XYZ file of C-alpha atoms in Angstrom:
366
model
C 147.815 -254.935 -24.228
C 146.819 -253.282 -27.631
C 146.162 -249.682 -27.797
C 142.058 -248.799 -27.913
C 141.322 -247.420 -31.195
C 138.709 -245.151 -31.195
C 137.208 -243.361 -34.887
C 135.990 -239.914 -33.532
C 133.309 -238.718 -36.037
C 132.969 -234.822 -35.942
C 132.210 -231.846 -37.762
C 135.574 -230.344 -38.089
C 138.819 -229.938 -36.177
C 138.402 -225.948 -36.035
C 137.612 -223.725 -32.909
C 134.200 -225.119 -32.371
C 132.851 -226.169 -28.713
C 133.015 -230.062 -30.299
C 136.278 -229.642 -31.077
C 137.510 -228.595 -27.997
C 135.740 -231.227 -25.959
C 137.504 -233.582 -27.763
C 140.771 -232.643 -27.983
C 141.032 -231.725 -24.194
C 140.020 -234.765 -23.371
C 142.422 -236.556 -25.626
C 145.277 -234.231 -24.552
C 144.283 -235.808 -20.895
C 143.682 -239.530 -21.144
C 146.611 -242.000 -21.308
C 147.424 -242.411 -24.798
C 149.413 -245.340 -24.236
C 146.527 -246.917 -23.807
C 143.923 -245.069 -26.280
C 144.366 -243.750 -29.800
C 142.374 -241.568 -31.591
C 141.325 -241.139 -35.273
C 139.666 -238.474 -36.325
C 137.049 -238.825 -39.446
C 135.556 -234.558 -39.976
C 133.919 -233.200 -43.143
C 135.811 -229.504 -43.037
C 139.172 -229.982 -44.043
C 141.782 -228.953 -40.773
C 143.878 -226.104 -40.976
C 147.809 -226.701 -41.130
C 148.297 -226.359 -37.355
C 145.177 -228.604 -36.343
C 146.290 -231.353 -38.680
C 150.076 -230.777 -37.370
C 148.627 -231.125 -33.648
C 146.341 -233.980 -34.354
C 149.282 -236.078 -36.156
C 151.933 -235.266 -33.246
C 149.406 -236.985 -31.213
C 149.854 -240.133 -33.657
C 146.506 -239.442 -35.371
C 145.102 -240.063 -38.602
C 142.491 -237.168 -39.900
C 140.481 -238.274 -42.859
C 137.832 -235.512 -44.368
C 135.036 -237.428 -45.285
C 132.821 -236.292 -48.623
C 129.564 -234.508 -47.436
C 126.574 -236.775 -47.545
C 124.641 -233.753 -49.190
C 127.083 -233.622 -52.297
C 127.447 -237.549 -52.539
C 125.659 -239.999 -50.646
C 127.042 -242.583 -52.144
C 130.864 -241.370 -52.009
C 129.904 -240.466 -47.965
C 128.845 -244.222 -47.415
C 131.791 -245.749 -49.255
C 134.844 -243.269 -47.434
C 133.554 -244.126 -44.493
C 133.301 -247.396 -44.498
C 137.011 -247.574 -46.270
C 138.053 -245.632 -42.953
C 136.104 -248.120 -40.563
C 137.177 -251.409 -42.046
C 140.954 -249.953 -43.274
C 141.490 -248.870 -39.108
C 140.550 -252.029 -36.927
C 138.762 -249.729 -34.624
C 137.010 -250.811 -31.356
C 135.099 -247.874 -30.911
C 133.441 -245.550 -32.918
C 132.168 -242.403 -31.260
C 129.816 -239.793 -33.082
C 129.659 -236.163 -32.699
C 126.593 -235.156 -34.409
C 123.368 -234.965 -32.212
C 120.571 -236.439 -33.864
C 122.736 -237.720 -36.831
C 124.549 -239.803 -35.265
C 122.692 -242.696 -35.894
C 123.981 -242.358 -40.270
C 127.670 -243.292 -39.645
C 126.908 -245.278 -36.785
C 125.094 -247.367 -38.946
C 128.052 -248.299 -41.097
C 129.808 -249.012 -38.276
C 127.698 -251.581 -37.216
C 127.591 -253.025 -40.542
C 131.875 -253.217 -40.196
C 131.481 -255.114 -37.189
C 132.434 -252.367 -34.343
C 130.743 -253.481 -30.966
C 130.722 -250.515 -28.852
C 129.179 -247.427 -31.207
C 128.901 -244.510 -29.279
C 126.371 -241.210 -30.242
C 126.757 -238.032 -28.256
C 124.466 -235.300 -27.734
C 126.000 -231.427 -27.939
C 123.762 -228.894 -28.283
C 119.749 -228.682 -27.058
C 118.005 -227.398 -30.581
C 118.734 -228.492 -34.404
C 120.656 -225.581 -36.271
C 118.190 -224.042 -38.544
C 115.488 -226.647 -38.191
C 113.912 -227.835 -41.163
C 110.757 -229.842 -41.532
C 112.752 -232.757 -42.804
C 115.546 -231.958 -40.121
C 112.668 -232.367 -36.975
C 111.241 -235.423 -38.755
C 115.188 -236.882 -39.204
C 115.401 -236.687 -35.400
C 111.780 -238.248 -34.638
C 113.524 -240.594 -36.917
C 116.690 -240.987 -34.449
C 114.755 -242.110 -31.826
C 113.128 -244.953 -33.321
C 116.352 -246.261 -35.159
C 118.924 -245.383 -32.579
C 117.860 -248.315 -30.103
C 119.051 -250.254 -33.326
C 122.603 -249.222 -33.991
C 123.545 -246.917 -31.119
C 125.208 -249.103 -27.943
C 126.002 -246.414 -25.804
C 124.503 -242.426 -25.722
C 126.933 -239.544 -24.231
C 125.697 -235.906 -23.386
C 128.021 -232.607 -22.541
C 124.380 -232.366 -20.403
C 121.033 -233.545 -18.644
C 118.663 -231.390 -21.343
C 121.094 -232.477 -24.601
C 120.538 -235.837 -24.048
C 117.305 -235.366 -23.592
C 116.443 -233.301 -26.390
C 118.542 -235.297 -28.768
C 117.822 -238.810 -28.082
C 114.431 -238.393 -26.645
C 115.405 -240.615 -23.448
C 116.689 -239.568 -19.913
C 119.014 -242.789 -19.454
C 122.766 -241.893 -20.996
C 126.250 -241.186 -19.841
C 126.989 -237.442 -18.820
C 130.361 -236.245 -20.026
C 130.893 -233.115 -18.634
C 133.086 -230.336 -20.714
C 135.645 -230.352 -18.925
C 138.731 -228.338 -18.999
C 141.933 -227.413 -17.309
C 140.492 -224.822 -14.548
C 144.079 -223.149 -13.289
C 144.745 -221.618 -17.047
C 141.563 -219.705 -16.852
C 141.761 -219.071 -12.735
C 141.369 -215.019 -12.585
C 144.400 -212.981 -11.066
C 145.207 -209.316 -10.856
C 148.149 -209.933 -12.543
C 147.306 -211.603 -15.310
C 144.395 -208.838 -15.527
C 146.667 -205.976 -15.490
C 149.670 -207.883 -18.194
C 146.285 -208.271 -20.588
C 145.017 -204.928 -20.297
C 148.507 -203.291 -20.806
C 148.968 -205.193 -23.962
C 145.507 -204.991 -25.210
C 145.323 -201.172 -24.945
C 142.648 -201.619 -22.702
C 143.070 -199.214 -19.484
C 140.398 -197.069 -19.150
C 138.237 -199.087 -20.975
C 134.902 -200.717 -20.137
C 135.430 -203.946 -21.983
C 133.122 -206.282 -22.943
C 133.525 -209.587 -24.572
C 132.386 -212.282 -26.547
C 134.420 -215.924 -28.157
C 132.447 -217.547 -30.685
C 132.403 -218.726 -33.942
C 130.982 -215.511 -36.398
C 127.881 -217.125 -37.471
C 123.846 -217.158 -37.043
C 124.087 -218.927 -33.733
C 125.969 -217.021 -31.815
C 124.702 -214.180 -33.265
C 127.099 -211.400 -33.007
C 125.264 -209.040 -35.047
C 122.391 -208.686 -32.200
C 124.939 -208.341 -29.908
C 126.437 -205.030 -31.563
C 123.444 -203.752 -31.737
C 123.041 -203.814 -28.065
C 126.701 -202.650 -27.935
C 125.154 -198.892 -29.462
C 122.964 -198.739 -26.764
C 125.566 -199.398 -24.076
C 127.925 -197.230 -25.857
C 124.874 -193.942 -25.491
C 125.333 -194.592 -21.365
C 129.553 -195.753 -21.459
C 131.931 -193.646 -23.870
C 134.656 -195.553 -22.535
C 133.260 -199.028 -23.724
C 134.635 -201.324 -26.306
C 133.088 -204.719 -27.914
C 135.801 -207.405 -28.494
C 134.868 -210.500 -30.049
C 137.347 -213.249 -30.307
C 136.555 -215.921 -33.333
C 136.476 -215.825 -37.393
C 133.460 -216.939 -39.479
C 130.696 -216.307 -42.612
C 128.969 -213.235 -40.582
C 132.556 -211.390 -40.316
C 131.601 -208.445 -42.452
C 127.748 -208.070 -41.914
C 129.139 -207.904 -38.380
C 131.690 -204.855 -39.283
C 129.264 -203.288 -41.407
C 126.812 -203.399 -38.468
C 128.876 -201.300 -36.667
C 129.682 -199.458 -39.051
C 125.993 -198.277 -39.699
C 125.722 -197.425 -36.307
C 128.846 -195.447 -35.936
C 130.695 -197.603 -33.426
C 133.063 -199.009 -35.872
C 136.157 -197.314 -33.861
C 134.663 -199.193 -30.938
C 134.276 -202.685 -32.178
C 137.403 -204.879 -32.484
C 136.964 -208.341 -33.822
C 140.051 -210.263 -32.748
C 140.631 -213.376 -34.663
C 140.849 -216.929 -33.156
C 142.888 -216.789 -30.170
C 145.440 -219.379 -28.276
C 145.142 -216.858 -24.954
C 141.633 -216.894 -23.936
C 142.507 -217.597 -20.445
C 144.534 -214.398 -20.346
C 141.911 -212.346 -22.181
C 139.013 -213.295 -19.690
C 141.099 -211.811 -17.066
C 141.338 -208.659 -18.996
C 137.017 -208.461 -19.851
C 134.875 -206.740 -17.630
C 132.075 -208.749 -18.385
C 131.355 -211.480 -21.212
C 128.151 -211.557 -23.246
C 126.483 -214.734 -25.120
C 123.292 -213.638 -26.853
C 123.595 -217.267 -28.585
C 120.024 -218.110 -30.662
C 121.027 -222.182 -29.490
C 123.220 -223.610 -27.271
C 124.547 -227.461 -25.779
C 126.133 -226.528 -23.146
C 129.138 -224.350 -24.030
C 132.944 -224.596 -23.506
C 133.481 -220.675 -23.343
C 130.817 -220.942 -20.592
C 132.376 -222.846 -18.322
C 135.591 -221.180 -19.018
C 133.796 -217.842 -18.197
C 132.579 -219.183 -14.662
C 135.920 -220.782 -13.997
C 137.282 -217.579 -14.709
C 134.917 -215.822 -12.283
C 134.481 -213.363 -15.054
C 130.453 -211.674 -15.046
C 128.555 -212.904 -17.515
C 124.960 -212.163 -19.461
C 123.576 -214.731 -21.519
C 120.308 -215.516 -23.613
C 118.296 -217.736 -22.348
C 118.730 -220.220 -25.427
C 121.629 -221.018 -23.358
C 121.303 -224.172 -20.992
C 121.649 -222.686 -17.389
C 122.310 -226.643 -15.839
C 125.878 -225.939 -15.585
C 125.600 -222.185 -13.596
C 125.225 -224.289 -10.256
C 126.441 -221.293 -8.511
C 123.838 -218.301 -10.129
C 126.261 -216.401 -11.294
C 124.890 -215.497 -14.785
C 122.104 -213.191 -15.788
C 120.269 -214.691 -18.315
C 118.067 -212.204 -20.405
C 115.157 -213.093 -23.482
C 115.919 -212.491 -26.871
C 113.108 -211.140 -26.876
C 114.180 -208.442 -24.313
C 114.628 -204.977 -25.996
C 118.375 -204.110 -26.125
C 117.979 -201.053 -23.734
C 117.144 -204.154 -21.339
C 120.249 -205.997 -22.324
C 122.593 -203.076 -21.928
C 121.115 -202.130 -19.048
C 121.896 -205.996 -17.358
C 125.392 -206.018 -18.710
C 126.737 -202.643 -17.463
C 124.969 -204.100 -13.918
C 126.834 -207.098 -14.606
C 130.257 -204.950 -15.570
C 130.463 -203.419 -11.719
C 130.889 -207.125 -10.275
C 134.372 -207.716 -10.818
C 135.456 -211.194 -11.281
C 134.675 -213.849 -8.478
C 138.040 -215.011 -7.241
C 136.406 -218.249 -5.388
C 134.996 -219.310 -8.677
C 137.809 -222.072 -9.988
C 137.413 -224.080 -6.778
C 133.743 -224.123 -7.028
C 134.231 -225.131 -10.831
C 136.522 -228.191 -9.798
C 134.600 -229.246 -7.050
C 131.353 -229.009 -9.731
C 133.559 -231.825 -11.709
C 134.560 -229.349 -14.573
C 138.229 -230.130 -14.352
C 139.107 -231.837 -17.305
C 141.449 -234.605 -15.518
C 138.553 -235.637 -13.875
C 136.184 -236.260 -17.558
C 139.271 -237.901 -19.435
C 139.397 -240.472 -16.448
C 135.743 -240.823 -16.821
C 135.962 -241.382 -20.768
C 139.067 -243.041 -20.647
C 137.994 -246.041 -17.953
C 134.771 -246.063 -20.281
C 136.923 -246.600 -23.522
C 138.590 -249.356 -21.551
C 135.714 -251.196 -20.005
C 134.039 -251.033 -23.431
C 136.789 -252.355 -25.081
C 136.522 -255.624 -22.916
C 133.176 -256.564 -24.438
């Protein structure tokens, strides 16, 4: 039998929540049987592109529809006819519908859009009328609708009726253990320390800079406090200056993008997500698998915290509130029984690549 050939249309191949979906999931089905292309708009960095081509990938970096319409339409259509694909599967909410369209015009029978996050990024006028849009056209072009979750789908596609994909990921690297707690806290620097994290991109959304403001006000009730926040982006420096203007500078440490996540979770007292949107996030199921205590906006989907082990808080809260809820949080300690509860929940990622993978294959039978 011929290997499935699936176009994966995405934003990127960085760090992001998309990214990670996907490549977990293609890390876990049988590729054997599947293939994946990738088709993003941000070029990849050496060691993405090196990881996506030892997988026997192509990654093509499409021209941005904003800066050339025309060159968008024609690349992508190139890709689509050039790669004899079965499947093409679209990563961008309400937009899927665009390159879906030009794979319907190439003659790909199973086109696939999937729902990630619950609000448009910066919404627009013409951005909430583009969606209204969506759900007229989509019925059109789109054959199949995926959603990380029930309030995604909803919000994206405007229907209740698609296939939930849950984020899944590989639940024993994040499973909390003293050990791996005390190895991370010895390297970090951090004994003694009350230390609070965040992983995100450094941008609007997941808006860091709110979040070191609350950090001064924890710091007036914990000396011993520190803010780490794993993840690179455009709000880098307002974040440092932030801190710097409130004189916590020597108590903010912005770590990079990290490979050891798992091992870092076990060395946070507590994790904070003051996120202005959210889908339903990666990190956050990483967090819970991890046990680790957790305080969240409320801009965050709360459809996969099953077990109520999150505080979520307003942003509208004052940030005496928020510190208040997250040194609470702090005295928890991590939940041990958590990574069962997480598998059983269906958050193991072996259990969404079979799902995705015997849906690539029934699919491909059409």
């Amino acid at each position: 039998m011929n290997k499935i050939r699936v176009l994966q249309i995405q934003p990127g191949l960085g760090v992001g929540g998309i990214t990670s979906v996907v490549l977990n999931h293609y890390h876990n089905i049988d590729k054997s049987m599947i293939k994946f292309d990738f088709a993003i708009f941000t070029p990849p960095t050496p060691e993405r592109l090196n990881e996506a081509e030892q997988s026997g990938s192509r990654v093509y970096v499409l021209p941005r529809k904003s800066e050339s319409y025309k060159a968008y339409k024609d690349e992508l259509t190139k890709i689509i006819n050039n790669g004899n694909y079965d499947i093409v599967h679209a990563h961008q909410n309400y937009q899927s519908f665009i390159p879906l369209y030009y794979a319907k015009k190439c003659g790909i029978r199973t086109r696939i859009a999937h729902a990630h996050a619950t609000k448009i990024d910066k919404p627009t006028f013409f951005k909430k009328c583009l969606m209204l849009f969506s759900r007229l056209i989509n019925p059109l072009i789109v054959t199949d609708y995926f959603s990380c979750g029930i309030k995604a789908g909803y919000k994206m596609f405007g229907r209740k009726k698609f296939n939930l994909l849950k984020n899944g990921i590989k639940i024993d690297n994040f499973r909390f253990s003293v050990e791996k707690r005390d190895a991370v806290r010895e390297k970090m620097n951090w004994k003694n320390k009350l230390v609070i994290g965040n992983i995100g991109r450094l941008s609007e959304q997941k808006n860091q800079v709110f979040l070191v403001e609350i950090f001064a006000e924890i710091v007036k009730l914990k000396d011993n406090a520190i803010l780490c926040i794993c993840g690179e982006g455009e709000k880098k420096d307002e974040i440092l200056d932030k801190a710097k203007a409130l004189g916590i500078d020597d108590k903010v440490f912005l770590l990079g993008n990290r490979n050891d996540v798992n091992e870092l979770l076990s060395g946070f007292d507590v994790f904070v997500l003051p996120s202005l949107f959210e889908g339903l996030p990666v990190t956050g199921i990483e967090v819970l698998s991890n046990g680790l205590p957790a305080v969240m906006s409320d801009e965050v989907t709360d459809e996969f915290d099953e077990y109520n082990k999150i505080s979520f808080l307003s942003l509208k809260a004052s940030k005496e509130i928020w510190a208040r809820e997250i040194l609470k949080k702090a005295t928890e300690g991590h939940d041990i029984t958590m990574a069962e509860k997480m598998r059983q929940s269906g958050y193991n990622i072996s259990d969404s690549a079979k799902m995705l993978e015997n849906f690539y294959k029934n699919a491909s039978r059409r």
